[in-house]
């Protein structure tokens, strides 16, 4: 039996703004685009949520619902720094931390429980220390697996702590009254299918046979859905540095056909992946690009990187080559970049050296490393926007290092 | 146009053109073959704008003319016909009837005027050599060319015409194959050019054991003509790396090896390499060569070959494919391996004007 914690910060961005601006406390604060512009709400404070405002809602709508709300431009660099402080705090409890996003993480505390009287005491300690150290509140769910822990933290929001009992009958009873949309993987469409079949609560799903469920959502989905309905979830808490791949993607508010903007976005995604590679001391041997078109057709294209790397320059070069080949001229809904085939060493063994440059371009590699290190430092201190890379409007051929040898005419 | 033609001859010509027509789908006409009548034969042409192939097939020309037909359906039909002969007749609308025995087909073509004109290779100098010789040069080198699109200048075979020698070179940066042939080269014909791998593979299919080959070269195009076959190709823009400088001047040790024995041993041992590491170890000790491999998931393999060797023990890593490739393409019984140490390039040689430079892998 495992013990998993789900730590979820309460209205993270808005709470940081209220902490840093005491005059905004107790007022509806909305972090996101201003109400007179295109754009969406990123986070709304609990005072604003009382007006029906939620994340991803168009700012215009939010402005109509609550005209006196304070609209605040996001300060991503600040939130990023707070996120790093949070993760560092969590790391102090267990090394098995999986950061799901900036303000949310799973902890597998099974291995460290013997230091504590019980799981609840551990969770309470964390629940108290987060406000002490960050001046922000979090909600924490404690359960035998990730799914239940997340359900628990959602239910006890804000500033709550909820421990899910661990015997199967109690878990069943805990889940039964909840709507089916709480089940991981149930979105609008699946939910409509389920409700048409008269399945509104998780209890309803528990009561039908797997084959009946399969006729409604398909066989593969039915099996996992039923397991979840009974509170079973085997997904491990993945320490990020153990990941087999790293990726970042972004969905455009409106489908984007602007090649320059697409390239800029892609480069920002690549840099984010590069930074994570470097912070984990990992090197990638394969890069992949993901593109989703407006009709939800999704393609991924991958290519090997000439040598295991953590350098933004090589990653961007590979990403742009993939992009030039795959993107065409259609508008794009989502673009993503990732790396896989990760190694701990830059020079793997066995390693095949090149005839023409037996040592793999050491000078270029040193230069790349120095530049990346400086950029990482500047961005850590002053935010991601402090330094931005120029965009290559031309071909994907950028700074190809010359072979060390000469060439004959 | 109306012709009578042997089924088998037409089928084999069409098969050769399949790899070219339709490989780019941008222009519909490129999926077609151009058919033109000559005195007692027809010319078939296919092009993808970078590579064009033109070949002649004997035919009885009843009514001269030309048309274009979609290459794939035409080949599929001709291949399936059962009679040894067939008749092609096209009308003004460029639809063509195919009659053979009791079978009848009508396929829609496109006007021949729409077919792109083949590039002119204007050159005063040309070079003539034996088809078999040239084919042998390509066979023994082209497998070493790179397929990495990011190094396009290595995606072909370098032909160097210099000092009355034609040199063919191919490399992917890890190994390099070179074959040198003495021929007469006219004064103005000296130079270097890179022939794309796809063109080389067409030549390997098309060149015969007999007859001569004429090579004409313009700035960006090259033409290979032999009898009833014309191969026209764009050249790859260089520059090609300075291959002479990676050929080791001399080595400490020269070891004679039975080509087929070595090939078989490496092939067996390489069964135990994992795809990720893909390396074998060749250990040279006194009068003994041990080829070995290990895969963490499967196990290990080892095979010992008697050799004449008295140098220091060397433990060299190689990509097994890179060792096998030249062995598969050489005709000689014996090959010689020249090797200095674990990290310097090794060289395979034989009793031909051939050499193969191979960069060892670092094992640890």
Short mmCIF file of N, CA, C and O in Angstrom, two decimals, chain A residues 280-393:
data_model
loop_
_atom_site.label_atom_id
_atom_site.label_comp_id
_atom_site.label_asym_id
_atom_site.label_seq_id
_atom_site.Cartn_x
_atom_site.Cartn_y
_atom_site.Cartn_z
N UNK A 280 18.58 19.14 -14.84
CA UNK A 280 18.64 17.75 -14.39
C UNK A 280 19.95 17.07 -14.78
O UNK A 280 20.13 15.89 -14.49
N UNK A 281 20.82 17.79 -15.48
CA UNK A 281 22.08 17.20 -15.91
C UNK A 281 21.90 16.06 -16.90
O UNK A 281 22.61 15.05 -16.84
N UNK A 282 20.92 16.19 -17.78
CA UNK A 282 20.65 15.13 -18.75
C UNK A 282 20.96 15.61 -20.16
O UNK A 282 21.01 16.81 -20.42
N UNK A 283 21.16 14.64 -21.07
CA UNK A 283 21.45 14.97 -22.46
C UNK A 283 20.51 14.17 -23.35
O UNK A 283 20.22 13.01 -23.07
N UNK A 284 20.05 14.80 -24.42
CA UNK A 284 19.04 14.16 -25.26
C UNK A 284 19.64 13.69 -26.57
O UNK A 284 20.53 14.33 -27.13
N UNK A 285 19.16 12.53 -27.04
CA UNK A 285 19.65 12.01 -28.32
C UNK A 285 18.60 12.10 -29.43
O UNK A 285 18.90 11.92 -30.57
N UNK A 286 17.34 12.34 -29.04
CA UNK A 286 16.28 12.42 -30.05
C UNK A 286 15.37 13.60 -29.72
O UNK A 286 15.09 13.85 -28.54
N UNK A 287 14.95 14.31 -30.75
CA UNK A 287 14.04 15.42 -30.55
C UNK A 287 12.74 15.12 -31.28
O UNK A 287 12.75 14.44 -32.30
N UNK A 288 11.62 15.58 -30.74
CA UNK A 288 10.38 15.43 -31.49
C UNK A 288 9.54 16.69 -31.46
O UNK A 288 9.61 17.50 -30.55
N UNK A 289 8.77 16.83 -32.51
CA UNK A 289 7.90 17.99 -32.70
C UNK A 289 6.48 17.47 -32.78
O UNK A 289 6.21 16.45 -33.40
N UNK A 290 5.57 18.20 -32.12
CA UNK A 290 4.16 17.79 -32.16
C UNK A 290 3.36 18.96 -32.70
O UNK A 290 3.56 20.10 -32.28
N UNK A 291 2.49 18.68 -33.64
CA UNK A 291 1.65 19.73 -34.20
C UNK A 291 0.22 19.24 -34.24
O UNK A 291 -0.05 18.12 -34.67
N UNK A 292 -0.70 20.09 -33.74
CA UNK A 292 -2.11 19.74 -33.86
C UNK A 292 -2.78 20.79 -34.74
O UNK A 292 -2.60 21.99 -34.53
N UNK A 293 -3.51 20.32 -35.73
CA UNK A 293 -4.20 21.24 -36.64
C UNK A 293 -5.59 21.54 -36.10
O UNK A 293 -6.07 20.86 -35.20
N UNK A 294 -6.27 22.56 -36.67
CA UNK A 294 -7.58 22.93 -36.15
C UNK A 294 -8.58 21.78 -36.13
O UNK A 294 -9.44 21.71 -35.28
N UNK A 295 -8.44 20.82 -37.05
CA UNK A 295 -9.37 19.69 -37.05
C UNK A 295 -8.93 18.59 -36.09
O UNK A 295 -9.41 17.46 -36.18
N UNK A 296 -7.99 18.91 -35.20
CA UNK A 296 -7.48 18.00 -34.17
C UNK A 296 -6.62 16.87 -34.71
O UNK A 296 -6.20 15.99 -33.98
N UNK A 297 -6.34 16.91 -36.02
CA UNK A 297 -5.38 15.98 -36.56
C UNK A 297 -4.04 16.31 -35.91
O UNK A 297 -3.66 17.47 -35.86
N UNK A 298 -3.37 15.29 -35.35
CA UNK A 298 -2.13 15.56 -34.62
C UNK A 298 -1.00 14.76 -35.24
O UNK A 298 -1.15 13.57 -35.48
N UNK A 299 0.10 15.43 -35.52
CA UNK A 299 1.24 14.70 -36.04
C UNK A 299 2.42 14.89 -35.09
O UNK A 299 2.56 15.93 -34.46
N UNK A 300 3.26 13.87 -34.98
CA UNK A 300 4.54 14.06 -34.30
C UNK A 300 5.63 13.59 -35.26
O UNK A 300 5.46 12.62 -35.98
N UNK A 301 6.70 14.35 -35.28
CA UNK A 301 7.83 14.00 -36.13
C UNK A 301 9.06 14.01 -35.26
O UNK A 301 9.22 14.89 -34.43
N UNK A 302 9.94 13.02 -35.45
CA UNK A 302 11.14 13.03 -34.62
C UNK A 302 12.38 12.86 -35.46
O UNK A 302 12.32 12.42 -36.61
N UNK A 303 13.50 13.27 -34.91
CA UNK A 303 14.76 13.04 -35.60
C UNK A 303 15.88 12.96 -34.57
O UNK A 303 15.82 13.58 -33.51
N UNK A 304 16.90 12.17 -34.89
CA UNK A 304 18.01 12.08 -33.96
C UNK A 304 18.81 13.38 -33.94
O UNK A 304 18.87 14.09 -34.93
N UNK A 305 19.40 13.66 -32.79
CA UNK A 305 20.27 14.83 -32.67
C UNK A 305 21.69 14.30 -32.93
O UNK A 305 22.03 13.21 -32.45
N UNK A 306 22.51 15.04 -33.68
CA UNK A 306 23.81 14.51 -34.08
C UNK A 306 24.64 13.98 -32.91
O UNK A 306 25.36 13.00 -33.06
N UNK A 307 24.56 14.59 -31.75
CA UNK A 307 25.27 14.07 -30.58
C UNK A 307 24.40 14.35 -29.36
O UNK A 307 23.62 15.31 -29.38
N UNK A 308 24.51 13.54 -28.29
CA UNK A 308 23.70 13.80 -27.11
C UNK A 308 23.95 15.23 -26.64
O UNK A 308 25.09 15.66 -26.54
N UNK A 309 22.89 15.96 -26.40
CA UNK A 309 23.10 17.38 -26.13
C UNK A 309 22.12 17.93 -25.13
O UNK A 309 21.03 17.39 -24.92
N UNK A 310 22.53 19.05 -24.49
CA UNK A 310 21.60 19.83 -23.68
C UNK A 310 21.68 21.29 -24.13
O UNK A 310 21.29 22.19 -23.41
N UNK A 311 22.22 21.48 -25.34
CA UNK A 311 22.45 22.84 -25.80
C UNK A 311 21.24 23.39 -26.56
O UNK A 311 20.70 22.74 -27.44
N UNK A 312 20.83 24.60 -26.17
CA UNK A 312 19.70 25.23 -26.84
C UNK A 312 19.95 25.34 -28.34
O UNK A 312 19.05 25.15 -29.14
N UNK A 313 21.19 25.66 -28.71
CA UNK A 313 21.48 25.89 -30.12
C UNK A 313 21.19 24.64 -30.96
O UNK A 313 20.49 24.69 -31.97
N UNK A 314 21.71 23.51 -30.50
CA UNK A 314 21.49 22.27 -31.25
C UNK A 314 20.03 21.85 -31.22
O UNK A 314 19.49 21.37 -32.21
N UNK A 315 19.38 22.05 -30.07
CA UNK A 315 17.98 21.66 -29.96
C UNK A 315 17.11 22.52 -30.86
O UNK A 315 16.22 22.03 -31.54
N UNK A 316 17.40 23.82 -30.88
CA UNK A 316 16.60 24.73 -31.72
C UNK A 316 16.82 24.40 -33.18
O UNK A 316 15.88 24.33 -33.98
N UNK A 317 18.07 24.14 -33.54
CA UNK A 317 18.38 23.78 -34.93
C UNK A 317 17.59 22.54 -35.34
O UNK A 317 16.98 22.50 -36.41
N UNK A 318 17.57 21.54 -34.47
CA UNK A 318 16.84 20.31 -34.78
C UNK A 318 15.34 20.59 -34.85
O UNK A 318 14.65 20.10 -35.75
N UNK A 319 14.84 21.38 -33.90
CA UNK A 319 13.40 21.68 -33.87
C UNK A 319 12.97 22.42 -35.13
O UNK A 319 11.94 22.11 -35.73
N UNK A 320 13.79 23.40 -35.56
CA UNK A 320 13.40 24.17 -36.74
C UNK A 320 13.45 23.31 -37.99
O UNK A 320 12.61 23.45 -38.87
N UNK A 321 14.39 22.38 -38.05
CA UNK A 321 14.42 21.48 -39.21
C UNK A 321 13.17 20.63 -39.25
O UNK A 321 12.56 20.44 -40.29
N UNK A 322 12.77 20.12 -38.09
CA UNK A 322 11.54 19.32 -38.03
C UNK A 322 10.36 20.18 -38.44
O UNK A 322 9.48 19.74 -39.18
N UNK A 323 10.35 21.42 -37.96
CA UNK A 323 9.23 22.32 -38.24
C UNK A 323 9.14 22.62 -39.74
O UNK A 323 8.06 22.54 -40.33
N UNK A 324 10.28 22.94 -40.35
CA UNK A 324 10.28 23.27 -41.78
C UNK A 324 9.71 22.11 -42.58
O UNK A 324 9.02 22.29 -43.57
N UNK A 325 10.02 20.90 -42.15
CA UNK A 325 9.61 19.74 -42.91
C UNK A 325 8.15 19.38 -42.68
O UNK A 325 7.47 18.91 -43.58
N UNK A 326 7.67 19.61 -41.46
CA UNK A 326 6.37 19.07 -41.10
C UNK A 326 5.23 20.07 -41.21
O UNK A 326 4.10 19.70 -41.44
N UNK A 327 5.54 21.36 -41.04
CA UNK A 327 4.47 22.30 -40.74
C UNK A 327 3.63 22.69 -41.94
O UNK A 327 2.43 22.89 -41.82
N UNK A 328 4.19 22.81 -43.11
CA UNK A 328 3.40 23.27 -44.25
C UNK A 328 2.93 24.70 -44.03
O UNK A 328 3.61 25.49 -43.36
N UNK A 329 1.76 25.04 -44.54
CA UNK A 329 1.29 26.41 -44.40
C UNK A 329 -0.05 26.48 -43.68
O UNK A 329 -0.62 27.54 -43.52
N UNK A 330 -0.55 25.33 -43.27
CA UNK A 330 -1.85 25.32 -42.60
C UNK A 330 -1.78 26.04 -41.26
O UNK A 330 -0.74 26.09 -40.63
N UNK A 331 -2.92 26.55 -40.77
CA UNK A 331 -2.94 27.08 -39.41
C UNK A 331 -2.72 25.95 -38.41
O UNK A 331 -2.99 24.78 -38.72
N UNK A 332 -2.22 26.31 -37.25
CA UNK A 332 -1.86 25.32 -36.25
C UNK A 332 -2.54 25.66 -34.93
O UNK A 332 -2.60 26.82 -34.54
N UNK A 333 -3.06 24.64 -34.27
CA UNK A 333 -3.78 24.85 -33.03
C UNK A 333 -2.85 24.69 -31.83
O UNK A 333 -2.90 25.43 -30.88
N UNK A 334 -1.99 23.68 -31.94
CA UNK A 334 -1.10 23.39 -30.82
C UNK A 334 0.28 23.06 -31.37
O UNK A 334 0.40 22.39 -32.40
N UNK A 335 1.31 23.53 -30.68
CA UNK A 335 2.66 23.14 -31.08
C UNK A 335 3.40 22.69 -29.83
O UNK A 335 3.20 23.25 -28.74
N UNK A 336 4.17 21.63 -29.99
CA UNK A 336 4.90 21.11 -28.84
C UNK A 336 6.27 20.61 -29.27
O UNK A 336 6.49 20.27 -30.43
N UNK A 337 7.20 20.61 -28.31
CA UNK A 337 8.54 20.11 -28.60
C UNK A 337 8.99 19.26 -27.43
O UNK A 337 8.69 19.57 -26.27
N UNK A 338 9.68 18.18 -27.72
CA UNK A 338 10.16 17.34 -26.64
C UNK A 338 11.44 16.61 -27.03
O UNK A 338 11.84 16.60 -28.20
N UNK A 339 12.06 16.02 -26.02
CA UNK A 339 13.26 15.22 -26.27
C UNK A 339 13.08 13.88 -25.60
O UNK A 339 12.36 13.76 -24.61
N UNK A 340 13.71 12.86 -26.14
CA UNK A 340 13.69 11.55 -25.51
C UNK A 340 15.03 10.87 -25.75
O UNK A 340 15.93 11.48 -26.32
N UNK A 341 15.14 9.62 -25.30
CA UNK A 341 16.43 8.96 -25.43
C UNK A 341 17.46 9.72 -24.61
O UNK A 341 18.49 10.15 -25.12
N UNK A 342 17.18 9.91 -23.33
CA UNK A 342 18.03 10.76 -22.51
C UNK A 342 19.19 9.96 -21.92
O UNK A 342 19.04 8.78 -21.61
N UNK A 343 20.34 10.60 -21.80
CA UNK A 343 21.49 9.95 -21.18
C UNK A 343 22.06 10.87 -20.11
O UNK A 343 21.75 12.04 -20.06
N UNK A 344 22.90 10.28 -19.26
CA UNK A 344 23.53 11.08 -18.21
C UNK A 344 24.86 11.64 -18.64
O UNK A 344 25.42 12.49 -17.98
N UNK A 345 25.39 11.12 -19.75
CA UNK A 345 26.68 11.60 -20.18
C UNK A 345 26.59 12.14 -21.60
O UNK A 345 25.81 11.67 -22.40
N UNK A 346 27.40 13.13 -21.84
CA UNK A 346 27.36 13.75 -23.15
C UNK A 346 28.05 12.87 -24.18
O UNK A 346 27.70 12.86 -25.34
N UNK A 347 29.07 12.15 -23.73
CA UNK A 347 29.75 11.25 -24.65
C UNK A 347 29.40 9.82 -24.25
O UNK A 347 29.91 9.30 -23.28
N UNK A 348 28.47 9.21 -24.97
CA UNK A 348 28.04 7.87 -24.58
C UNK A 348 29.07 6.85 -25.00
O UNK A 348 29.89 7.10 -25.89
N UNK A 349 29.08 5.70 -24.36
CA UNK A 349 29.91 4.60 -24.85
C UNK A 349 28.98 3.46 -25.20
O UNK A 349 28.02 3.23 -24.50
N UNK A 350 29.26 2.72 -26.24
CA UNK A 350 30.32 3.04 -27.18
C UNK A 350 29.97 4.25 -28.02
O UNK A 350 28.82 4.51 -28.29
N UNK A 351 31.00 4.98 -28.38
CA UNK A 351 30.81 6.21 -29.12
C UNK A 351 31.55 6.11 -30.44
O UNK A 351 32.68 5.65 -30.50
N UNK A 352 30.86 6.51 -31.52
CA UNK A 352 31.48 6.43 -32.84
C UNK A 352 32.01 7.81 -33.22
O UNK A 352 31.26 8.69 -33.57
N UNK A 353 33.34 8.00 -33.15
CA UNK A 353 33.89 9.30 -33.54
C UNK A 353 33.83 9.47 -35.06
O UNK A 353 33.67 8.51 -35.80
N UNK A 354 33.98 10.70 -35.46
CA UNK A 354 33.91 11.04 -36.88
C UNK A 354 35.32 11.05 -37.47
O UNK A 354 36.27 11.44 -36.80
N UNK A 355 35.43 10.58 -38.71
CA UNK A 355 36.73 10.58 -39.38
C UNK A 355 37.26 12.01 -39.56
O UNK A 355 38.45 12.27 -39.43
N UNK A 356 36.32 12.91 -39.88
CA UNK A 356 36.77 14.25 -40.26
C UNK A 356 36.95 15.17 -39.06
O UNK A 356 37.63 16.18 -39.14
N UNK A 357 36.28 14.88 -37.96
CA UNK A 357 36.53 15.64 -36.73
C UNK A 357 36.46 14.66 -35.57
O UNK A 357 35.43 14.50 -34.94
N UNK A 358 37.59 13.95 -35.32
CA UNK A 358 37.59 12.86 -34.36
C UNK A 358 37.07 13.27 -32.98
O UNK A 358 36.44 12.49 -32.30
N UNK A 359 37.36 14.51 -32.58
CA UNK A 359 36.76 14.96 -31.32
C UNK A 359 35.54 15.77 -31.71
O UNK A 359 35.62 16.69 -32.50
N UNK A 360 34.36 15.43 -31.17
CA UNK A 360 33.15 16.08 -31.63
C UNK A 360 33.10 17.57 -31.27
O UNK A 360 32.63 17.92 -30.20
N UNK A 361 33.54 18.34 -32.21
CA UNK A 361 33.48 19.80 -32.14
C UNK A 361 33.55 20.36 -30.72
O UNK A 361 32.62 20.96 -30.23
N UNK A 362 34.69 20.13 -30.03
CA UNK A 362 34.75 20.51 -28.62
C UNK A 362 34.62 22.02 -28.38
O UNK A 362 34.00 22.44 -27.42
N UNK A 363 35.17 22.80 -29.29
CA UNK A 363 35.14 24.24 -29.08
C UNK A 363 33.71 24.74 -29.09
O UNK A 363 33.27 25.48 -28.22
N UNK A 364 32.98 24.29 -30.13
CA UNK A 364 31.59 24.71 -30.26
C UNK A 364 30.79 24.29 -29.04
O UNK A 364 29.99 25.05 -28.52
N UNK A 365 31.07 23.09 -28.56
CA UNK A 365 30.31 22.58 -27.43
C UNK A 365 30.57 23.44 -26.19
O UNK A 365 29.65 23.77 -25.46
N UNK A 366 31.86 23.79 -25.99
CA UNK A 366 32.18 24.63 -24.83
C UNK A 366 31.48 25.98 -24.92
O UNK A 366 30.94 26.48 -23.95
N UNK A 367 31.50 26.54 -26.13
CA UNK A 367 30.85 27.85 -26.33
C UNK A 367 29.36 27.76 -26.00
O UNK A 367 28.81 28.61 -25.32
N UNK A 368 28.71 26.70 -26.52
CA UNK A 368 27.28 26.52 -26.27
C UNK A 368 27.01 26.45 -24.78
O UNK A 368 26.07 27.05 -24.28
N UNK A 369 27.85 25.66 -24.09
CA UNK A 369 27.61 25.47 -22.67
C UNK A 369 27.73 26.77 -21.90
O UNK A 369 26.92 27.07 -21.03
N UNK A 370 28.76 27.57 -22.28
CA UNK A 370 28.95 28.84 -21.57
C UNK A 370 27.74 29.75 -21.78
O UNK A 370 27.22 30.34 -20.85
N UNK A 371 27.29 29.82 -23.04
CA UNK A 371 26.16 30.70 -23.36
C UNK A 371 24.90 30.24 -22.62
O UNK A 371 24.22 31.05 -21.99
N UNK A 372 24.63 28.94 -22.66
CA UNK A 372 23.42 28.44 -22.01
C UNK A 372 23.45 28.73 -20.52
O UNK A 372 22.45 29.09 -19.92
N UNK A 373 24.64 28.59 -19.92
CA UNK A 373 24.74 28.81 -18.48
C UNK A 373 24.41 30.26 -18.14
O UNK A 373 23.67 30.55 -17.21
N UNK A 374 24.98 31.18 -18.94
CA UNK A 374 24.73 32.61 -18.68
C UNK A 374 23.24 32.92 -18.86
O UNK A 374 22.62 33.57 -18.02
N UNK A 375 22.66 32.41 -19.94
CA UNK A 375 21.24 32.68 -20.21
C UNK A 375 20.38 32.13 -19.08
O UNK A 375 19.47 32.81 -18.59
N UNK A 376 20.68 30.91 -18.64
CA UNK A 376 19.91 30.32 -17.54
C UNK A 376 19.97 31.20 -16.29
O UNK A 376 18.97 31.42 -15.62
N UNK A 377 21.19 31.69 -15.97
CA UNK A 377 21.35 32.50 -14.77
C UNK A 377 20.55 33.79 -14.88
O UNK A 377 19.82 34.17 -13.95
N UNK A 378 20.68 34.46 -16.02
CA UNK A 378 19.96 35.72 -16.20
C UNK A 378 18.46 35.50 -16.07
O UNK A 378 17.75 36.24 -15.41
N UNK A 379 17.98 34.42 -16.70
CA UNK A 379 16.54 34.19 -16.68
C UNK A 379 16.04 33.81 -15.30
O UNK A 379 14.93 34.15 -14.92
N UNK A 380 16.89 33.08 -14.55
CA UNK A 380 16.47 32.70 -13.21
C UNK A 380 16.28 33.95 -12.37
O UNK A 380 15.38 34.06 -11.57
N UNK A 381 17.18 34.93 -12.58
CA UNK A 381 17.11 36.13 -11.75
C UNK A 381 16.07 37.12 -12.23
O UNK A 381 15.41 37.77 -11.44
N UNK A 382 15.97 37.28 -13.55
CA UNK A 382 15.14 38.37 -14.06
C UNK A 382 13.93 37.90 -14.86
O UNK A 382 13.21 38.71 -15.43
N UNK A 383 13.73 36.60 -14.93
CA UNK A 383 12.54 36.11 -15.64
C UNK A 383 12.86 35.70 -17.06
O UNK A 383 13.86 36.13 -17.64
N UNK A 384 11.97 34.89 -17.63
CA UNK A 384 12.21 34.33 -18.95
C UNK A 384 12.29 35.38 -20.05
O UNK A 384 12.93 35.19 -21.07
N UNK A 385 11.58 36.50 -19.84
CA UNK A 385 11.55 37.50 -20.89
C UNK A 385 12.74 38.44 -20.85
O UNK A 385 12.88 39.31 -21.70
N UNK A 386 13.59 38.28 -19.82
CA UNK A 386 14.74 39.18 -19.70
C UNK A 386 15.65 39.05 -20.92
O UNK A 386 16.26 40.02 -21.36
N UNK A 387 15.74 37.85 -21.45
CA UNK A 387 16.57 37.61 -22.63
C UNK A 387 15.74 36.83 -23.61
O UNK A 387 15.10 35.85 -23.26
N UNK A 388 15.71 37.30 -24.85
CA UNK A 388 14.99 36.52 -25.85
C UNK A 388 15.85 36.33 -27.07
O UNK A 388 16.63 37.19 -27.45
N UNK A 389 15.69 35.15 -27.66
CA UNK A 389 16.48 34.80 -28.82
C UNK A 389 15.88 35.44 -30.07
O UNK A 389 14.66 35.55 -30.17
N UNK A 390 16.72 35.91 -30.96
CA UNK A 390 16.22 36.39 -32.25
C UNK A 390 15.62 35.22 -33.01
O UNK A 390 15.91 34.07 -32.73
N UNK A 391 14.78 35.51 -33.96
CA UNK A 391 14.12 34.44 -34.70
C UNK A 391 14.78 34.30 -36.06
O UNK A 391 15.07 35.29 -36.73
N UNK A 392 15.01 33.08 -36.44
CA UNK A 392 15.56 32.85 -37.76
C UNK A 392 14.42 32.90 -38.77
O UNK A 392 13.55 32.04 -38.76
N UNK A 393 14.44 33.88 -39.62
CA UNK A 393 13.39 33.95 -40.63
C UNK A 393 13.77 33.13 -41.85
O UNK A 393 12.94 32.78 -42.66
#
